[in-house]
Amino acid sequence: MKTLLLFSILVLVAAPAWVAGECTCDAGAEDDTNRAKALRYKLVAIASILVAGAIGVCLPVIGKSVPALSPEKGVFFMVKAFAAGVILATGFIHVLPDAFEHLTSPCLSENPWGNFPFTGFVAMMSAIGTLMVDTFATSYYRRAHFSKKGVVSGDEERVGEHAGHVHVHTHASHGHSHGGGNSLQDEPSGTSSELVRHRVISQVLELGIVVHSVIIGISLGASESPQTIRPLVAALTFHQLFEGMGLGGCISQAKFKGRSIAIMALFFSLTTPIGIAIGIGISNVYNENSPTALIVEGIFNSASAGILIYMSLVDLLAADFMDPRMQSNGRLQLGSNLSLLLGAGCMSVLAKWA
């Protein structure tokens, strides 16, 4: 959690310096540049995107109190399939094409950018890196958790022997929690491995979402064309709503403590509005066609696409679609597949405007 926050803060702080490069390629002239009108649209965008993101990420978390939407019910599988479709389409339809456009721009020098497919390479390495982080983080938390349980059980057994008691009381299934939001000591031992996976998944997924959300926000905030901004406001509002639902579903399954849930939800909700605010602040020096801006946005979008595609296919869809509960229920399989297609379709349609 701390690593995620530090990396995201680094992106937010360093982004303005990276994208405000000198103009070496003429920027495309915007037909209806109107700074005052554009600023009004940007302020509307900050408010609507903030509210939509908060609603989206909080709905699955609050929905845990509704029996029909609990993670043990079939409806939850369909909601997660819809959200996974949204995240998958975000990676393939929204983020990856933008990365290709940036890194193949004629404003970049032919060598090396025209001689090697950097977009696909960065996306591939990002997916591989996500797999490594996923694997190492999961194994680390498992070892740490089970070694603590082993120490606690062993100490209590020795105390019981010295006291002459026949019955040994352990805390393997009644563990006392002394840690923060990531502690698993208060969960039944049979669910510990599954909780570890859900917690790693939710944090890595938020990292991928945060990266491209900042880039989207900066691009919108730096634009001075109301004609360009107006359709983006509605499109990005729905984008954040759907994406928040996907992240919220993962957070609800991870069973974090209240403070950790609040931090993750708040951070997701604020990233795009903060990106818009940064874009407004650097709009006088920002040139979207400068080599610095194109390279930084292209690489970050490529990395984000790799993370989102990996997470949606491997950690969300494959895990749920191979679950015994879904494998043994034909109606649930059909409903989940339709939800997946609906989610991917809705987010794909939004590509017409954003």
Coordinates of N, CA, C and O in Angstrom, one line a residue, residues 141-151 185 189 192-193:
Y141 N 3.6 -12.2 1.2 CA 2.6 -12.1 2.2 C 2.2 -13.4 2.8 O 1.8 -13.5 4.0
R142 N 2.2 -14.4 2.0 CA 1.8 -15.8 2.5 C 2.8 -16.3 3.5 O 2.5 -16.8 4.5
R143 N 4.1 -16.1 3.1 CA 5.2 -16.6 4.0 C 5.1 -15.8 5.3 O 5.2 -16.4 6.4
A144 N 4.9 -14.5 5.2 CA 4.9 -13.7 6.4 C 3.7 -14.1 7.3 O 3.8 -14.2 8.5
H145 N 2.6 -14.3 6.7 CA 1.4 -14.6 7.5 C 1.5 -16.0 8.1 O 1.2 -16.1 9.3
F146 N 1.9 -17.0 7.3 CA 1.9 -18.3 7.9 C 3.0 -18.5 8.9 O 2.9 -19.3 9.8
S147 N 4.1 -17.8 8.7 CA 5.2 -17.9 9.7 C 4.8 -17.3 11.0 O 5.1 -17.8 12.1
K148 N 4.0 -16.2 11.0 CA 3.5 -15.6 12.2 C 2.5 -16.6 12.9 O 2.6 -16.8 14.1
K149 N 1.7 -17.2 12.1 CA 0.8 -18.2 12.7 C 1.5 -19.4 13.3 O 1.1 -19.9 14.4
G150 N 2.6 -19.8 12.7 CA 3.3 -20.9 13.2 C 4.0 -20.6 14.5 O 4.0 -21.4 15.5
V151 N 4.6 -19.3 14.6 CA 5.2 -18.9 15.9 C 4.2 -18.8 17.0 O 4.4 -19.3 18.1
Q185 N -4.5 -11.6 10.2 CA -4.6 -12.4 11.4 C -6.0 -12.5 11.9 O -6.3 -13.4 12.7
S189 N -8.2 -19.3 8.7 CA -7.1 -19.8 8.0 C -7.4 -20.3 6.6 O -6.6 -20.2 5.7
S192 N -7.2 -17.4 4.1 CA -6.0 -16.6 4.1 C -5.4 -16.4 2.7 O -5.1 -15.3 2.3
S193 N -5.1 -17.5 2.0 CA -4.5 -17.5 0.7 C -5.3 -16.7 -0.3 O -4.8 -15.9 -1.0

